[in-house]
Short mmCIF file of C-alpha atoms and ligand atoms in Angstrom, two decimals:
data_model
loop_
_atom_site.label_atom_id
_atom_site.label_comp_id
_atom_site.label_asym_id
_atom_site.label_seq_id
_atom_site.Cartn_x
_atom_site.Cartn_y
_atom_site.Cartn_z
CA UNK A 1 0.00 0.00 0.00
CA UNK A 2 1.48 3.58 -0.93
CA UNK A 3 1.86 5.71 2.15
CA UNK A 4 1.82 9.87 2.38
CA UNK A 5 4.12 11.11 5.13
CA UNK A 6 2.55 14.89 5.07
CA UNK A 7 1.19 17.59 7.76
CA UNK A 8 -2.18 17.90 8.00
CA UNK A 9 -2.31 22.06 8.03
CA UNK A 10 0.20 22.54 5.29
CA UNK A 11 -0.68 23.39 2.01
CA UNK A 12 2.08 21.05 0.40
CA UNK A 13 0.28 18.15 1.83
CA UNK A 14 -3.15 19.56 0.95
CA UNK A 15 -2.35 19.45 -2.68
CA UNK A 16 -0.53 16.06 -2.72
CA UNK A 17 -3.82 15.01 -1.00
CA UNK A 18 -6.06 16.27 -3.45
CA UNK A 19 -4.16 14.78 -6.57
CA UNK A 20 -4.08 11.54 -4.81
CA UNK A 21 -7.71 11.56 -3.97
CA UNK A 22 -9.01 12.92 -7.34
CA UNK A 23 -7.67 10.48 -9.04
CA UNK A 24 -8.81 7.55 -6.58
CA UNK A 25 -4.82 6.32 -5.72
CA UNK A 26 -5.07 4.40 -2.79
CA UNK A 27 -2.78 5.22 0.49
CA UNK A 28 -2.40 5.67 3.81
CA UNK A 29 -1.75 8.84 5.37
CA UNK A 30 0.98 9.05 8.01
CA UNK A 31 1.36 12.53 10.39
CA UNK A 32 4.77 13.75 10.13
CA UNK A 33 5.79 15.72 13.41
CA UNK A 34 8.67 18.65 12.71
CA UNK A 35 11.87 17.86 14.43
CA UNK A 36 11.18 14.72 16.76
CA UNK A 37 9.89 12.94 12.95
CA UNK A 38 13.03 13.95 11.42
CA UNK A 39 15.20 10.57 11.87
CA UNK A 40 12.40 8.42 10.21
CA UNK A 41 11.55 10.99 7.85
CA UNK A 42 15.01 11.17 6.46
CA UNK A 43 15.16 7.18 6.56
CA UNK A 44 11.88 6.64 4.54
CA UNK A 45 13.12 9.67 2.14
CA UNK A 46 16.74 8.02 1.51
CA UNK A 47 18.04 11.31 2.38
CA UNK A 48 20.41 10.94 5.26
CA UNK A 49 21.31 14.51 4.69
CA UNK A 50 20.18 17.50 3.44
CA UNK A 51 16.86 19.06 3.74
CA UNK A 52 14.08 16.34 4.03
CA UNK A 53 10.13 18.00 3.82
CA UNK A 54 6.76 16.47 3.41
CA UNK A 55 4.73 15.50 1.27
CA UNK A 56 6.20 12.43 0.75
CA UNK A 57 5.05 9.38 -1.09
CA UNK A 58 5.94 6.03 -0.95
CA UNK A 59 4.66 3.62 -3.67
CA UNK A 60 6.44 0.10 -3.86
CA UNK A 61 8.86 1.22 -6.80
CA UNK A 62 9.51 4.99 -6.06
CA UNK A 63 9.66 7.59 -3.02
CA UNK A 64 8.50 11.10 -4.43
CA UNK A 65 9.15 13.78 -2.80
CA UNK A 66 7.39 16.70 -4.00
CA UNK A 67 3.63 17.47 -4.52
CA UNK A 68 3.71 18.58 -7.89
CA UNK A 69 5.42 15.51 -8.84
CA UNK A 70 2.93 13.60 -6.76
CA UNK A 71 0.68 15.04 -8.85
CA UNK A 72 2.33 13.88 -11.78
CA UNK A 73 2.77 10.75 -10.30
CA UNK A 74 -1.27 10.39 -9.26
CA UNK A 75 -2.20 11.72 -13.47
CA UNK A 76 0.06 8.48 -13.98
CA UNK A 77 -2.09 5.84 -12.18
CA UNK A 78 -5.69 6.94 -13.38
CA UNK A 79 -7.83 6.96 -16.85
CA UNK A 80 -9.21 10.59 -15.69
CA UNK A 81 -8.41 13.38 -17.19
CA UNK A 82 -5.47 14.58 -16.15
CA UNK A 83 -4.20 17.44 -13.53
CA UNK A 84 -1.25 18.17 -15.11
CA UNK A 85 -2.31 18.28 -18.78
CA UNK A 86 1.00 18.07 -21.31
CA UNK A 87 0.21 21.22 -23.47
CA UNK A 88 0.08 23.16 -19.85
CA UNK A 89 2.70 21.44 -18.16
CA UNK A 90 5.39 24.31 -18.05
CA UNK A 91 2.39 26.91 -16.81
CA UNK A 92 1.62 24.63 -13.87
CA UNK A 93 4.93 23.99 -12.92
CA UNK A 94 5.72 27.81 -12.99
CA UNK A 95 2.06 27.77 -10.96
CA UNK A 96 3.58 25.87 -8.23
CA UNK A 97 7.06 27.99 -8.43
CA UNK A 98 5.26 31.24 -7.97
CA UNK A 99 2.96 30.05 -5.22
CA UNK A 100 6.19 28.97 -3.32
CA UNK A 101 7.57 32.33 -2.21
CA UNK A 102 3.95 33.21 -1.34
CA UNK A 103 3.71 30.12 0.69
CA UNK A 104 7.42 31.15 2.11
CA UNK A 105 6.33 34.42 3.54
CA UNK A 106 3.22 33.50 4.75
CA UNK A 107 4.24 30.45 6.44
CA UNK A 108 6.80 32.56 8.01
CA UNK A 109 4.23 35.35 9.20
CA UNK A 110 1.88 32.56 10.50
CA UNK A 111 4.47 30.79 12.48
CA UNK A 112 5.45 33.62 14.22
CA UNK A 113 2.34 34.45 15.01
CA UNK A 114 1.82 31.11 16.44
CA UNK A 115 5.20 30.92 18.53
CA UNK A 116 3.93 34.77 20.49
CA UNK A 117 1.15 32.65 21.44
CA UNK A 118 0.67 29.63 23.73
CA UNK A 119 -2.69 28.59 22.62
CA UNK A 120 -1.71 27.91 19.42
CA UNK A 121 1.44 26.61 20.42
CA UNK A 122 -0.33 23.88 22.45
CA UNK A 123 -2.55 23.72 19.42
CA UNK A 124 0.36 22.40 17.13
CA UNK A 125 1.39 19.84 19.64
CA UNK A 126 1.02 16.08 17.82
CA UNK A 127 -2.38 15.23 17.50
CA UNK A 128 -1.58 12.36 20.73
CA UNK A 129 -0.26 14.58 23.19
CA UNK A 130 -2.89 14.42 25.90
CA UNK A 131 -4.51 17.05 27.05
CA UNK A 132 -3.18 17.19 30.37
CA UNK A 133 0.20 17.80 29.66
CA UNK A 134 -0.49 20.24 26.25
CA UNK A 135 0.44 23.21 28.62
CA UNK A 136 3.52 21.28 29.90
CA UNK A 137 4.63 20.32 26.17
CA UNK A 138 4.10 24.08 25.28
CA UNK A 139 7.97 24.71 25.19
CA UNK A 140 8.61 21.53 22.95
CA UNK A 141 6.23 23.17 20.54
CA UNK A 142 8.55 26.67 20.72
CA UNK A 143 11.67 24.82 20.09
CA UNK A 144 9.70 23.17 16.97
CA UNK A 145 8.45 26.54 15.66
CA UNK A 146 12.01 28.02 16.35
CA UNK A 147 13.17 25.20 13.86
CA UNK A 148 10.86 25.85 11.05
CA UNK A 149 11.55 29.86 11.33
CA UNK A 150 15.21 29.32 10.81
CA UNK A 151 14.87 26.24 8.21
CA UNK A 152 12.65 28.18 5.78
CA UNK A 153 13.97 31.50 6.62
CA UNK A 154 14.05 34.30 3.53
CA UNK A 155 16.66 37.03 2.86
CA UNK A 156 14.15 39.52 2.91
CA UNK A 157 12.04 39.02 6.14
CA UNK A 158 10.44 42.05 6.68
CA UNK A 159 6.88 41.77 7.85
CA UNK A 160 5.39 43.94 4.98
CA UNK A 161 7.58 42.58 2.21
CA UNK A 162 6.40 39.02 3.47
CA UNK A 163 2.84 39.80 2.94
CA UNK A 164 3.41 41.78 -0.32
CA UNK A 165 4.84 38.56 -1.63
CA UNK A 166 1.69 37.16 -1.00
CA UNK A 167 -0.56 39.88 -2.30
CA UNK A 168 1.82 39.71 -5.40
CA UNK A 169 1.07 36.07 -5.85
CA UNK A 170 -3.19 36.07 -4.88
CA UNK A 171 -3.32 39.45 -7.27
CA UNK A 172 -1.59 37.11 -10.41
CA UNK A 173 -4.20 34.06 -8.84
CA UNK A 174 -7.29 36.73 -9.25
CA UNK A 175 -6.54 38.08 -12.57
CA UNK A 176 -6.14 34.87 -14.23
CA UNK A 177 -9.38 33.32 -12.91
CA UNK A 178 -11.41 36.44 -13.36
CA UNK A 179 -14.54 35.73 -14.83
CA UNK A 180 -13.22 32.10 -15.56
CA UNK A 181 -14.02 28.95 -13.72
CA UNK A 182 -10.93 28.13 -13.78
CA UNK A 183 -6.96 28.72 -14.75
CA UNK A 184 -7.19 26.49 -18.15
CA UNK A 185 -10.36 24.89 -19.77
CA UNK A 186 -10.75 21.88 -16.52
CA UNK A 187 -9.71 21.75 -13.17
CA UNK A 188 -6.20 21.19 -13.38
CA UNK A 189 -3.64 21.15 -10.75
CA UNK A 190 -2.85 25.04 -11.09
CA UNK A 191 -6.00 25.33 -9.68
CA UNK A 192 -5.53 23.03 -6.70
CA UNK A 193 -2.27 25.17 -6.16
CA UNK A 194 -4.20 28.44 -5.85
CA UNK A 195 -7.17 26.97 -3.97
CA UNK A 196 -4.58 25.15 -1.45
CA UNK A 197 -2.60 28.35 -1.18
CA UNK A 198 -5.69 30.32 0.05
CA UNK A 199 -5.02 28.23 3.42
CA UNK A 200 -2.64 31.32 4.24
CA UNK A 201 -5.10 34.16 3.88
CA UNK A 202 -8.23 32.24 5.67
CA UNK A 203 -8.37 28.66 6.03
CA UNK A 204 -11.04 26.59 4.36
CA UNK A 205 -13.94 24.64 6.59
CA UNK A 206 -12.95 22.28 9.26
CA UNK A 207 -14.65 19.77 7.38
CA UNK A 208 -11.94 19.91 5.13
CA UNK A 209 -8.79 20.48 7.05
CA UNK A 210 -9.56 20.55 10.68
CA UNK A 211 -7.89 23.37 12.66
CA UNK A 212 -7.88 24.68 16.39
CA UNK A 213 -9.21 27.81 16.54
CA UNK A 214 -6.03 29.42 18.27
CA UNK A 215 -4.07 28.03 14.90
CA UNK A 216 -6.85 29.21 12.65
CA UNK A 217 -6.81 32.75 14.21
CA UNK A 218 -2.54 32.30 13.44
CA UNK A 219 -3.56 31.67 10.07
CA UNK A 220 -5.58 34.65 8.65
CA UNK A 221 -4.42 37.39 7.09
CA UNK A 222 -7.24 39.99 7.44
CA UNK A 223 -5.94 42.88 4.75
CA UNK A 224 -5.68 40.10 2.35
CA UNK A 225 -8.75 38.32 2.89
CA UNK A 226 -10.96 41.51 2.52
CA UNK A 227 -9.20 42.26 -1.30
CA UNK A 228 -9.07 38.57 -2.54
CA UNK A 229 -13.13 38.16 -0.95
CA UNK A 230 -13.69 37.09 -5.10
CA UNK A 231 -10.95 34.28 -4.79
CA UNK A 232 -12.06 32.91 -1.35
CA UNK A 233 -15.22 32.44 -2.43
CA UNK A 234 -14.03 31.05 -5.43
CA UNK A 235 -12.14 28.31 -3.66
CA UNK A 236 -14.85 27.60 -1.16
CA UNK A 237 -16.35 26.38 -4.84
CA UNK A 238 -13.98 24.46 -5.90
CA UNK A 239 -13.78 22.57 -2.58
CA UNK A 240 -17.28 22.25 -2.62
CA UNK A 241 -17.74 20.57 -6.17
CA UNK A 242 -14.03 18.82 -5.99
CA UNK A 243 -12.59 18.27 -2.62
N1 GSH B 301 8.49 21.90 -2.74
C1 GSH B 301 7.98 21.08 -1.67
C2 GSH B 301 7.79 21.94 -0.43
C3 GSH B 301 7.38 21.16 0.78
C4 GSH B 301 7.44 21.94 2.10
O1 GSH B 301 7.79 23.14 2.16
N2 GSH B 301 7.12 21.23 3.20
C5 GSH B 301 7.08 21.81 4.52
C6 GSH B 301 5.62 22.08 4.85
S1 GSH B 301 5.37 23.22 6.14
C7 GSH B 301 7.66 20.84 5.56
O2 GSH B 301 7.98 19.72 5.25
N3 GSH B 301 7.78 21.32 6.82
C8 GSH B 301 8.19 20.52 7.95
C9 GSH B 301 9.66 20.44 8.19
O3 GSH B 301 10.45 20.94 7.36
O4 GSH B 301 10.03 19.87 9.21
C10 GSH B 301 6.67 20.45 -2.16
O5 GSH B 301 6.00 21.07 -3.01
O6 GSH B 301 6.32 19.34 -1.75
#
């Protein structure tokens, strides 16, 4: 059985998700925890060294390690039409390049966010921590934060030019699916990239990806959300009719 290492709240795994599940390829999800996951992580990746990240999938011939090649990978295994289309495969993929410093910065101002408070820290603790000791395991949850602000960090790490790299990215999203339906003629995985990118400016329902409302607070972006209104709606669509 294939198996998706991913985290639940992160728009890498969302996407990975949604290619897998679109096109019906079976696996089984696995949680990856920052930091104390690591050793495993790097074991199941073949990558003793080096960065290691999630999603990651692991079929019985191949490990892949990124989700627009799992979505590449999931067009492979089914008869449906495809995500990644050939005649728009260079679009998507530059899709997915200029979503990542968008996802960068915002993952950056959300994380901060989260680490100035202890709610959400306790939040982000792994989904078996009991409740008891959340408030004890607070500082664990720091250190883990701490990690990801320094792994992903940007040159440029300004508060404002962080979330004008996101309003640069959501303003390209909006013009190219205004009045449309979507980015091309189908669905396609550009649009899963958008609609999974929206996570930073407001997440979607908790029916889709569940969220503590301490991390969902962490996770909005209110200037943004009131300009890209349009897009949100938008993707609550497309999660509607698709997801
Ligand atoms: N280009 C990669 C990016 C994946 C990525 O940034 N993953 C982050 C998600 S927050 C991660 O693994 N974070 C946990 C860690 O590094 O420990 C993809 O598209 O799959």
């Amino acid at each position: 059985m294939n198996e998706l290492v991913g985290m639940y709240f992160s728009p890498w795994t969302e996407r990975a998700r949604w290619a897998l599940d679109y096109h019906k390829v079976p696996y089984k999800y696995v949680e990856y925890t920052t930091l104390l996951g690591q050793p495993l992580l790097r074991l199941r990746a073949g990558k003793p060294f080096g960065k290691v990240s999630v999603p990651l999938l692991i079929t019985p011939n191949e490990r892949v390690n990124d989700s627009f090649e799992i979505a590449v990978y999931s067009d492979q295994m089914s008869e449906q039409e495809p995500l990644v289309p050939p005649a728009h495969f260079a679009e998507i993929k530059n899709w997915t390049e200029s979503a990542e410093l968008a996802l960068y910065s915002a993952r950056l101002r959300a994380t901060r966010r989260i680490q100035a408070s202890s709610e959400a820290l306790a939040d982000r603790l792994p989904g078996y921590t009991p409740n008891l000791l959340r408030k004890a395991f607070v500082p664990m949850a720091y250190i883990a934060t701490g990690y990801i602000l320094r792994k992903y960090q940007l040159e440029d790490d300004d508060d404002e030019k962080l979330l004008k790299n996101m309003d640069e990215f959501f303003d390209k999203a909006n013009n190219a699916l205004s009045g449309r339906r979507f980015v091309f003629e189908n669905l396609s995985f550009a649009d899963i990239v958008i609609a999974t990118a929206m996570q930073a400016i407001t997440p979607v329902e908790d029916k889709y990806i569940y969220l503590g409302l301490p991390s969902r607070k962490c996770m909005c972006e209110p200037a943004l959300e009131m300009k890209y209104s349009s897009l949100i709606k938008w993707r609550d669509s497309v999660y509607e009719q698709y997801r």
